[in-house]
Amino acid sequence: MKFGMVAEYFAKLEDISSRLQLSATLAELFRSADKAVLDKVVYLIQGKLWPDFLGMPEIGVGEKLLIKAVALGTGRNEGEVESVLRKMGDLGEVAASLKGGNKMDSLTAFLGTRDEGELTVEEVHEKLAKVALASGERSRDIKVRTLAGLVKRATPIEAKYIVRFVDGKLRLGIGDATILDALSQAFGGSKADVERAYNLRADLGQIAKLLAEGGAEAISSVRVTVGIPVRVMLAERLSEAGEIMEKVGGKALVDYKYDGERAQIHRKGQTVTVFSRRMENITSQYPDVVQWVRDYLKAEELICEGEIVAVDPATGDMRPFQELMHRKRKADVLEATKEYPVNLFLFDLLYLEGEDFTTKNQLERRRKLEELVSQEQDKVKVAQSMIVEDRAKLEEFFFRAISDGAEGVMVKSISPDSIYQAGARGWLWIKLKRDYKSEMADTVDLVVVGAIYGRGKRGGKFSSLLLAAYDEETDTFKTVCKVASGFSDQELDQMQELVRKHAIPHRHPRVESSIEADVWVEPSLVMEVRGAELTLSPLHTCCLNSYREGMGISIRFPRFIRWREDKSPDDATTSKEILEMYRNRLKKVEVEGDESV
Ligand code: ATP
């Protein structure tokens, strides 16, 4: 297929302003394309050479290099190209105009008799792939020469779109939905069937080719395939627990909503691939997760989904999403896995040993998933969940999730038709989460009442401390959080000593706690702590029943700032003050028009 035809269509598409016309013109292009290269045409329209999930390299040509290639390909010097670029602002236009001004090029384009024949889609794709795949010492040279060769052979309009493509500025603005629409217009097959196929096999190029070659029949035979991402199921959101219970018919499976990165995991024997929410191949970022899937999931062939969450290595407590971002930014992946450890919380099963699970109901999928995860480890877990049948239970579970470091809950329908709706946002899943991010403005001074041993590297040492606020009314200390971060190595050592010095054989009578400590501590040490926010919690006793029946208030993601030797425990922040801080925070939320639960 001639690339010139694609370029002509790109020019047409660029001028269209109506969505209907866009898909009609696109359908026309698809119909006139060679079936054998239709996949490549689709990728080019998307500004890609390959679908993202293959994890192939990007084209990797900066502007400077591209200017050099355009100069070489049009027989000008770089200075000339740069000065035209300053005037025109678009390197694609520059290439086209320099080619147009070149008498030989215009003549051959006019006569259609170029030495090596006209460029085909295959050739353009092959050459661009060569550019993308070039690596090593000579890669710059290979990239420039290959591109220059393409520009040299191209007609002005071809050069324009080749250069724009490489520059990442194709700007056709054509989304997946328009392409699907155009495909069904071009080749028949209902739009719903084409969409369904794409949802199960998220490769637009392949779907296009399949439809063009095999028609509606081929499309309806598309199945979930290990190695090709399934488009993810998404949730609707509501902010009121009662409304949610009504929506799900009074009974639902409720999961912790983990705050990390969604991972769709595909396994075939020892080959494990991890796809992101956007279906990018992120396998190389998670060598640890890949190994756990091999070691801890009892399945030869499966597709499952979960959330990868940063955790505190010593306590296993969840860390905020930002910590995962630190890991992703580090160049040395193995180093990053050590510095920023994660856990995997699985929440769905899409495929197992040849069987499509997306059509099975929620509980069936969950039960099977639970069977697959080995129990003798703590890296891969099935999401914390429970079946709820009323609003109060849902709210309690929500606050438990929040105070455990989760972002909220996912309420999942367990009706007989609660399938995995690939690629759809629907009411089968409803998210309930905190909308605001309010930093606690003030630090608080809290009293150490217990200590908890660490695991792994910090095994045998205390890694987190149970902290309490002072309750003036009852003259007791009521727990408000566990702190495990913010200590330097030296401060950690000092903390061990202090805890041992003040350890007592049982819970101090002035301490009210529903959490068990490994070692109880006499209330005497005061530390300054900064937290991310305050939240209702059924786990902590501070302000229990003051704001809501059955709920205390806790501090999320607390960090050690310093010891306050100048304060006695009775000078610590009081539960009354904590309640006040929580109320103020709520006021702020209301002012912002953002009430939750
Ligand atoms: P969305 O993904 O719905 O477009 P978003 O990107 O803003 O919205 P959230 O609103 O935070 O994400 O909620 C959805 C995400 O929650 C899911 O994509 C998934 O990554 C994550 N998640 C965490 N825990 C669960 C769970 N138990 N079940 C389903 N999804 C979960």
XYZ file of C-alpha atoms and ligand atoms in Angstrom:
628
model
C 0.000 0.000 0.000
C 1.333 3.405 -0.935
C 2.260 5.631 1.962
C 1.247 8.599 -0.171
C -2.369 7.580 0.215
C -2.081 7.549 3.995
C -0.451 10.973 3.891
C -3.255 12.347 1.704
C -5.812 11.057 4.172
C -3.888 12.541 7.089
C -4.130 15.908 5.359
C -7.884 15.437 4.857
C -8.442 14.329 8.436
C -6.588 17.345 9.700
C -9.072 19.683 8.030
C -12.216 18.035 9.321
C -14.119 19.644 12.136
C -17.095 17.331 12.577
C -16.828 14.098 14.508
C -19.184 12.280 12.137
C -17.172 13.294 9.141
C -14.004 12.285 10.898
C -15.134 8.700 11.385
C -16.615 8.565 7.882
C -13.328 9.697 6.307
C -11.388 7.331 8.518
C -13.691 4.505 7.432
C -12.947 5.426 3.830
C -9.216 5.187 4.511
C -9.664 1.800 6.193
C -11.693 0.480 3.283
C -9.094 1.547 0.744
C -6.166 0.226 2.778
C -4.457 -3.087 2.090
C -5.780 -5.518 4.662
C -2.303 -6.885 5.272
C -1.008 -3.568 6.579
C -4.155 -2.213 8.160
C -2.724 -2.793 11.649
C 0.240 -0.577 10.790
C -2.033 2.120 9.385
C -3.995 2.112 12.654
C -0.842 2.398 14.782
C 0.432 5.257 12.614
C -2.859 7.105 13.089
C -2.399 6.697 16.819
C 1.092 8.163 16.496
C 2.654 4.824 17.403
C 4.644 2.111 15.731
C 3.407 -0.653 17.973
C 0.731 -1.012 20.628
C 1.931 0.226 24.036
C 1.544 -3.114 25.718
C 4.464 -4.614 23.798
C 6.783 -2.304 25.708
C 8.823 -1.572 22.580
C 11.115 1.448 22.548
C 9.799 4.832 21.509
C 11.198 6.491 18.440
C 13.678 8.499 20.530
C 14.670 11.310 18.178
C 15.059 14.778 19.637
C 14.485 17.964 17.662
C 18.162 18.542 17.001
C 18.626 15.141 15.476
C 15.478 15.499 13.446
C 16.652 18.863 12.048
C 19.856 17.167 11.005
C 17.911 14.405 9.249
C 15.656 16.928 7.482
C 18.720 18.893 6.377
C 20.407 15.787 5.032
C 17.240 14.511 3.408
C 16.504 17.794 1.638
C 20.073 18.651 0.715
C 20.206 21.811 2.872
C 22.370 22.715 5.778
C 21.087 22.665 9.335
C 21.213 26.450 9.646
C 18.821 26.813 6.739
C 16.393 24.276 8.219
C 16.521 26.050 11.570
C 15.810 29.441 10.085
C 12.778 28.131 8.145
C 11.648 26.388 11.314
C 11.724 29.687 13.193
C 9.352 31.109 10.624
C 7.024 28.140 10.220
C 7.148 26.607 13.701
C 6.462 23.053 12.518
C 9.235 20.809 11.357
C 6.823 18.740 9.254
C 5.815 21.832 7.275
C 9.464 22.788 6.988
C 10.354 19.414 5.494
C 7.416 19.625 3.089
C 8.287 23.143 1.971
C 11.979 22.383 1.515
C 11.061 19.311 -0.496
C 8.565 21.321 -2.530
C 11.202 23.905 -3.301
C 13.547 21.260 -4.502
C 13.065 21.116 -8.254
C 14.078 17.513 -8.705
C 11.761 16.379 -5.936
C 8.763 18.291 -7.287
C 9.362 16.959 -10.736
C 9.679 13.330 -9.671
C 6.656 13.725 -7.413
C 4.714 15.165 -10.328
C 5.780 12.428 -12.699
C 5.456 9.763 -10.023
C 8.706 8.222 -11.219
C 11.090 8.144 -8.353
C 14.226 6.024 -8.646
C 13.363 3.591 -5.952
C 9.621 3.700 -6.517
C 7.055 5.200 -4.205
C 7.221 4.696 -0.484
C 4.960 1.992 0.861
C 3.409 1.772 4.307
C 5.545 -1.320 5.007
C 8.735 0.518 4.127
C 7.926 3.594 6.152
C 7.001 1.452 9.124
C 10.084 -0.697 8.746
C 12.416 2.298 8.522
C 10.802 4.065 11.467
C 11.073 0.834 13.442
C 14.759 0.720 12.589
C 15.092 4.249 13.975
C 13.299 3.293 17.174
C 15.268 0.109 17.687
C 18.708 1.582 16.963
C 20.822 1.345 20.074
C 24.440 1.477 21.089
C 27.275 3.688 20.002
C 26.246 4.217 16.408
C 22.575 4.685 17.136
C 22.539 8.456 16.531
C 24.156 7.954 13.200
C 21.778 5.152 12.209
C 18.747 7.203 13.255
C 19.810 10.285 11.289
C 20.755 8.382 8.166
C 17.623 6.257 8.131
C 15.367 9.259 8.605
C 17.258 11.320 6.063
C 16.852 8.454 3.593
C 13.107 8.446 4.190
C 12.799 12.214 3.814
C 14.879 12.103 0.661
C 12.571 9.594 -0.990
C 9.336 11.121 0.262
C 7.095 13.518 -1.618
C 6.530 16.825 0.197
C 3.300 15.683 1.787
C 4.801 12.333 2.814
C 7.806 14.111 4.315
C 5.485 16.380 6.273
C 3.751 13.499 8.041
C 6.847 11.352 8.497
C 8.629 14.230 10.188
C 5.603 15.139 12.289
C 5.236 11.525 13.365
C 8.852 11.380 14.503
C 8.475 14.747 16.192
C 5.496 13.333 18.145
C 3.236 16.006 16.669
C 0.918 14.183 14.342
C -1.951 15.946 16.092
C -4.717 14.065 14.352
C -6.544 13.895 17.652
C -8.242 10.630 16.815
C -9.218 8.592 19.847
C -9.872 4.869 20.202
C -13.637 5.323 20.076
C -13.485 7.098 16.701
C -11.264 4.395 15.271
C -13.645 1.674 16.495
C -16.554 3.556 15.034
C -14.803 3.900 11.691
C -13.832 0.225 11.687
C -17.388 -0.933 12.069
C -18.498 1.513 9.387
C -15.820 0.220 7.066
C -16.221 -3.507 7.527
C -19.610 -4.120 9.088
C -19.814 -5.817 12.441
C -21.904 -4.006 14.982
C -20.188 -1.287 16.929
C -20.958 -3.139 20.143
C -19.247 -6.307 18.870
C -16.183 -4.425 17.708
C -15.976 -2.644 21.045
C -16.388 -5.873 22.945
C -13.539 -7.434 20.983
C -11.310 -4.437 21.695
C -12.164 -4.517 25.396
C -11.053 -8.126 25.636
C -8.009 -7.727 23.422
C -6.733 -4.201 23.699
C -4.841 -4.056 20.440
C -6.571 -1.770 17.954
C -4.281 -2.719 15.088
C -5.012 -6.410 15.472
C -8.727 -5.843 15.879
C -8.738 -3.782 12.673
C -6.907 -6.454 10.734
C -9.086 -9.219 12.118
C -12.259 -7.379 11.184
C -11.007 -6.496 7.718
C -9.904 -10.049 6.987
C -12.508 -12.129 8.797
C -15.487 -9.807 9.155
C -18.027 -9.839 11.968
C -17.539 -13.547 12.560
C -13.845 -13.185 13.341
C -14.613 -10.318 15.684
C -17.182 -12.220 17.674
C -14.713 -15.046 18.200
C -12.202 -12.799 19.988
C -11.338 -14.159 23.432
C -9.288 -13.001 26.362
C -5.679 -13.888 25.598
C -2.752 -14.150 27.984
C -0.153 -11.563 26.978
C -2.605 -9.076 25.471
C -4.103 -6.660 27.996
C -7.795 -6.658 28.786
C -9.190 -3.146 29.101
C -9.784 -2.510 32.772
C -13.131 -2.404 34.520
C -13.785 0.933 36.225
C -15.974 2.100 39.051
C -18.654 4.732 39.413
C -18.498 6.869 42.523
C -20.955 7.908 45.181
C -20.260 9.743 48.395
C -23.041 8.456 50.570
C -22.943 4.968 52.063
C -26.723 4.511 52.194
C -27.122 5.407 48.559
C -24.413 2.923 47.652
C -26.123 0.093 49.523
C -29.338 0.849 47.688
C -27.569 0.883 44.354
C -26.035 -2.563 44.915
C -29.300 -4.086 46.043
C -28.646 -4.147 49.779
C -25.759 -6.583 49.830
C -22.234 -6.326 48.453
C -18.630 -7.372 48.615
C -16.588 -4.477 49.963
C -12.838 -4.255 49.433
C -10.205 -1.954 50.792
C -9.410 0.537 48.069
C -5.629 0.504 47.981
C -3.725 3.591 46.987
C -1.040 2.414 44.627
C -0.656 1.423 41.007
C -3.139 -0.843 39.307
C -1.495 -3.910 37.824
C -2.980 -6.367 35.381
C -0.820 -9.429 35.651
C -0.523 -12.021 32.905
C 1.221 -15.296 33.520
C 2.052 -18.154 31.170
C 4.404 -20.602 32.837
C 7.433 -18.617 33.959
C 6.600 -15.655 31.723
C 4.966 -12.868 33.674
C 3.888 -9.533 32.227
C 2.537 -6.567 34.153
C 0.323 -3.972 32.467
C -0.672 -0.613 33.878
C -4.166 0.832 34.039
C -3.425 2.409 30.665
C -2.216 -0.925 29.298
C 1.417 0.025 29.168
C 3.950 -2.687 29.792
C 5.421 -1.954 33.224
C 6.964 -5.382 33.837
C 10.511 -4.078 34.073
C 9.610 -1.765 36.951
C 8.502 -4.608 39.181
C 10.970 -7.512 39.122
C 9.974 -8.322 42.713
C 6.281 -8.594 41.844
C 7.111 -10.764 38.819
C 9.019 -13.201 41.011
C 6.233 -13.366 43.617
C 3.712 -14.177 40.914
C 5.907 -17.099 39.881
C 6.449 -18.224 43.450
C 3.171 -17.550 45.209
C 0.358 -17.903 42.675
C -0.684 -21.469 42.132
C -1.518 -21.271 38.430
C 0.213 -21.999 35.150
C -1.797 -19.589 33.082
C -3.734 -16.681 34.469
C -4.718 -13.041 34.238
C -5.447 -11.294 37.491
C -5.600 -7.744 38.758
C -4.431 -6.024 41.852
C -2.904 -2.915 43.293
C 0.814 -2.542 43.932
C 1.250 -0.547 47.117
C 4.340 0.885 48.805
C 4.819 -0.545 52.290
C 6.986 0.153 55.258
C 9.546 -2.681 55.198
C 9.673 -2.976 58.960
C 5.994 -3.005 59.803
C 4.279 -3.967 56.581
C 2.075 -0.860 56.990
C 0.923 0.798 53.791
C 2.659 3.956 52.662
C 1.167 6.798 50.607
C 1.076 6.666 46.838
C 3.915 9.231 46.555
C 6.351 6.652 47.873
C 5.621 4.399 44.932
C 6.369 7.344 42.678
C 9.823 7.687 44.252
C 10.438 4.094 43.320
C 9.331 4.602 39.751
C 11.652 7.557 39.360
C 14.775 5.664 40.349
C 16.914 4.535 37.452
C 18.344 1.481 39.193
C 15.331 -0.802 39.457
C 16.879 -3.408 41.754
C 18.091 -0.732 44.127
C 14.600 0.802 44.044
C 12.929 -2.493 44.998
C 15.040 -2.512 48.159
C 14.570 1.116 49.044
C 10.854 1.240 48.302
C 9.364 -2.181 48.951
C 5.824 -2.972 47.848
C 3.079 -5.490 48.435
C 0.593 -6.751 45.898
C -3.098 -6.778 46.824
C -5.080 -8.817 44.331
C -8.716 -8.020 43.730
C -9.841 -9.800 40.572
C -9.368 -12.838 38.378
C -9.977 -12.559 34.631
C -8.631 -15.797 33.240
C -7.403 -19.119 34.565
C -5.964 -22.205 32.850
C -7.751 -21.657 29.554
C -10.995 -20.466 31.080
C -12.378 -16.947 30.676
C -13.413 -15.658 34.100
C -14.609 -12.230 32.954
C -18.075 -13.674 32.376
C -18.320 -15.216 35.847
C -19.857 -13.375 38.765
C -17.911 -11.399 41.341
C -18.017 -13.929 44.167
C -17.008 -16.806 41.949
C -14.009 -14.821 40.733
C -13.034 -13.803 44.233
C -13.336 -17.288 45.704
C -11.158 -18.745 42.977
C -8.622 -15.952 43.408
C -8.372 -16.732 47.108
C -7.597 -20.369 46.333
C -4.707 -19.377 44.101
C -2.687 -17.316 46.531
C -0.233 -19.225 48.678
C -0.706 -18.553 52.382
C 2.901 -18.953 53.501
C 4.069 -15.488 52.548
C 3.163 -11.872 53.120
C 3.968 -10.161 49.824
C 0.917 -11.077 47.792
C -2.449 -10.918 49.471
C -6.034 -10.867 48.373
C -7.636 -7.481 49.077
C -9.099 -7.111 52.564
C -12.808 -7.476 52.142
C -16.091 -8.358 53.744
C -19.691 -8.877 52.748
C -21.847 -6.005 54.009
C -25.584 -5.854 54.233
C -26.184 -2.453 55.755
C -25.016 1.093 55.721
C -23.537 1.099 59.230
C -21.303 -1.875 58.475
C -20.179 -0.268 55.244
C -19.275 2.943 57.055
C -17.407 1.072 59.751
C -15.427 -0.860 57.167
C -14.729 2.365 55.286
C -13.193 4.020 58.337
C -11.257 0.904 59.183
C -9.831 0.956 55.658
C -8.880 4.618 55.943
C -7.165 4.231 59.259
C -5.294 1.194 57.942
C -3.790 3.393 55.227
C -6.204 2.568 52.400
C -7.861 5.285 50.346
C -11.416 4.177 50.951
C -13.422 1.183 49.795
C -14.671 -0.379 46.590
C -18.196 -1.656 46.882
C -18.783 -4.494 44.437
C -22.091 -5.931 43.344
C -22.493 -9.655 43.979
C -25.603 -10.077 41.853
C -25.658 -13.047 39.426
C -24.762 -10.732 36.543
C -21.801 -9.107 38.307
C -19.345 -9.952 35.534
C -15.978 -8.280 34.921
C -17.087 -5.488 32.591
C -13.920 -5.001 30.563
C -13.391 -1.435 29.394
C -16.504 -0.115 31.094
C -17.237 2.201 33.980
C -20.416 0.967 35.576
C -22.419 0.529 38.742
C -21.172 -2.977 39.421
C -18.282 -1.306 41.238
C -18.759 1.839 43.276
C -15.933 3.687 44.928
C -16.233 5.501 48.190
C -13.195 7.531 49.051
C -11.855 10.710 50.543
C -11.933 13.536 48.100
C -9.838 16.040 49.790
C -6.178 16.117 50.624
C -5.885 18.268 53.722
C -2.553 18.245 55.414
C -2.782 18.525 59.144
C -1.741 22.093 59.637
C -0.240 21.515 63.053
C 2.034 18.922 64.516
C 0.819 17.146 67.638
C 2.626 15.948 70.752
C 1.742 12.377 71.636
C 2.623 9.916 74.345
C 4.280 6.565 73.684
C 2.184 3.812 75.278
C 3.433 0.692 73.498
C 5.921 -0.677 70.998
C 5.705 -3.207 68.199
C 8.485 -5.398 66.858
C 9.591 -5.079 63.250
C 9.878 -7.817 60.695
C 12.624 -8.683 58.222
C 15.594 -6.372 58.482
C 14.219 -4.693 61.572
C 13.247 -8.030 63.197
C 13.988 -8.185 66.917
C 13.906 -4.414 67.097
C 10.981 -2.133 67.746
C 9.870 -0.526 64.557
C 6.690 1.225 65.446
C 5.310 2.909 68.501
C 1.722 3.104 69.636
C 0.908 6.722 70.426
C -1.846 8.287 72.475
C -3.377 11.654 73.199
C -4.137 12.788 76.718
C -7.759 12.735 77.813
C -8.261 15.342 80.504
C -11.716 14.206 81.529
C -10.704 10.688 82.413
C -7.020 11.348 82.946
C -6.147 8.551 80.575
C -4.166 8.136 77.382
C -6.118 7.102 74.344
C -4.463 5.719 71.259
C -4.512 7.735 68.061
C -1.963 6.125 65.694
C 1.124 3.978 65.237
C 4.244 5.780 64.100
C 6.960 3.995 62.142
C 8.499 6.601 59.898
C 10.567 9.685 60.144
C 13.326 8.131 62.294
C 16.957 8.278 61.234
C 19.046 5.162 61.980
C 20.457 6.887 65.004
C 17.022 7.906 66.249
C 15.832 4.329 65.786
C 18.642 3.080 68.015
C 17.844 5.706 70.595
C 14.187 4.703 70.447
C 15.044 1.058 71.272
C 16.838 2.175 74.401
C 14.076 4.487 75.510
C 11.380 1.840 75.036
C 13.348 -0.769 76.965
C 13.940 1.702 79.730
C 10.227 2.418 80.114
C 8.812 -1.022 79.275
C 6.236 -2.470 81.652
C 4.796 -6.015 81.775
C 1.200 -5.106 80.939
C -0.874 -2.280 79.572
C -0.673 0.719 81.838
C -3.958 1.298 83.638
C -4.076 4.863 82.378
C -3.884 3.640 78.819
C -6.998 2.794 76.839
C -6.223 0.786 73.760
C -7.972 -1.748 71.616
C -4.728 -2.418 69.760
C -2.287 -4.937 71.219
C 1.335 -3.885 71.637
C 4.280 -6.311 71.781
C 5.663 -4.343 74.668
C 3.707 -1.879 76.779
C 5.351 1.325 77.817
C 4.787 3.486 80.827
C 3.272 6.759 79.600
C 6.184 9.114 79.997
C 7.784 9.727 76.606
C 6.360 12.513 74.473
C 7.112 12.943 70.814
C 6.179 15.492 68.218
C 4.452 13.992 65.201
C 3.230 15.270 61.891
C 0.378 13.451 60.208
C -1.196 13.641 56.791
C -4.756 13.967 58.013
C -7.248 13.003 60.674
C -9.849 10.359 60.094
C -12.567 8.445 61.896
C -11.357 5.012 62.931
C -12.883 2.043 64.735
C -9.379 0.911 65.753
C -8.365 3.776 67.991
C -9.781 4.895 71.301
C -9.036 8.618 71.053
C -12.381 10.490 70.868
C -14.245 7.173 70.819
C -17.980 7.877 70.447
C -17.362 11.639 70.575
C -17.953 12.348 66.939
C -19.631 9.166 65.897
C -20.879 6.072 67.711
C -18.320 3.276 67.586
C -15.639 5.452 66.032
C -12.504 7.035 67.353
C -10.255 9.479 65.550
C -6.849 8.598 64.213
C -3.949 10.246 62.437
C -2.994 8.893 59.032
C 0.645 8.475 57.995
C 2.235 9.970 61.062
C 5.946 10.854 60.998
C 8.305 11.318 63.902
C 9.621 14.867 64.148
C 11.480 14.929 67.492
C 11.318 13.967 71.134
C 9.779 16.538 73.437
C 11.731 15.983 76.614
C 10.464 19.367 77.747
C 6.930 18.028 77.991
C 5.361 15.700 80.477
C 2.716 13.247 79.253
C -0.005 15.398 80.728
C 1.166 18.253 78.516
C 0.572 16.187 75.402
C -2.081 17.128 72.866
C -5.468 16.325 74.341
C -8.243 14.307 72.782
C -10.391 17.425 72.981
C -7.912 19.256 70.800
C -7.856 16.357 68.360
C -11.652 16.436 68.157
C -11.490 20.163 67.509
C -8.924 19.668 64.755
C -11.132 17.039 63.164
C -14.181 19.317 63.299
C -12.222 22.179 61.754
C -11.064 19.919 59.000
C -14.673 18.961 58.330
C -15.698 22.590 58.171
C -13.012 23.133 55.596
C -14.337 20.232 53.576
C -17.851 21.636 53.727
C -16.684 25.063 52.659
C -15.085 23.396 49.659
C -18.417 21.740 48.970
C -17.016 18.315 49.409
C -18.812 16.374 52.123
C -17.900 12.746 52.359
C -19.802 9.817 53.809
P -10.664 5.486 37.710
O -9.578 4.437 37.736
O -11.969 4.996 38.266
O -10.782 6.202 36.408
P -8.893 7.039 39.208
O -7.795 6.708 38.263
O -8.964 8.404 39.777
O -10.293 6.643 38.654
P -9.626 5.956 41.635
O -10.799 6.839 41.641
O -8.651 6.149 42.736
O -8.785 5.988 40.331
O -10.231 4.474 41.676
C -10.061 3.416 40.850
C -8.787 2.625 41.089
O -8.729 2.075 42.401
C -8.695 1.385 40.252
O -8.304 1.668 38.940
C -7.663 0.546 40.975
O -6.381 0.869 40.537
C -7.770 1.022 42.405
N -8.156 -0.007 43.384
C -7.611 -0.130 44.617
N -8.146 -1.117 45.306
C -9.083 -1.691 44.517
C -9.977 -2.780 44.680
N -10.038 -3.480 45.806
N -10.808 -3.071 43.644
C -10.758 -2.368 42.487
N -9.917 -1.325 42.271
C -9.083 -0.982 43.273
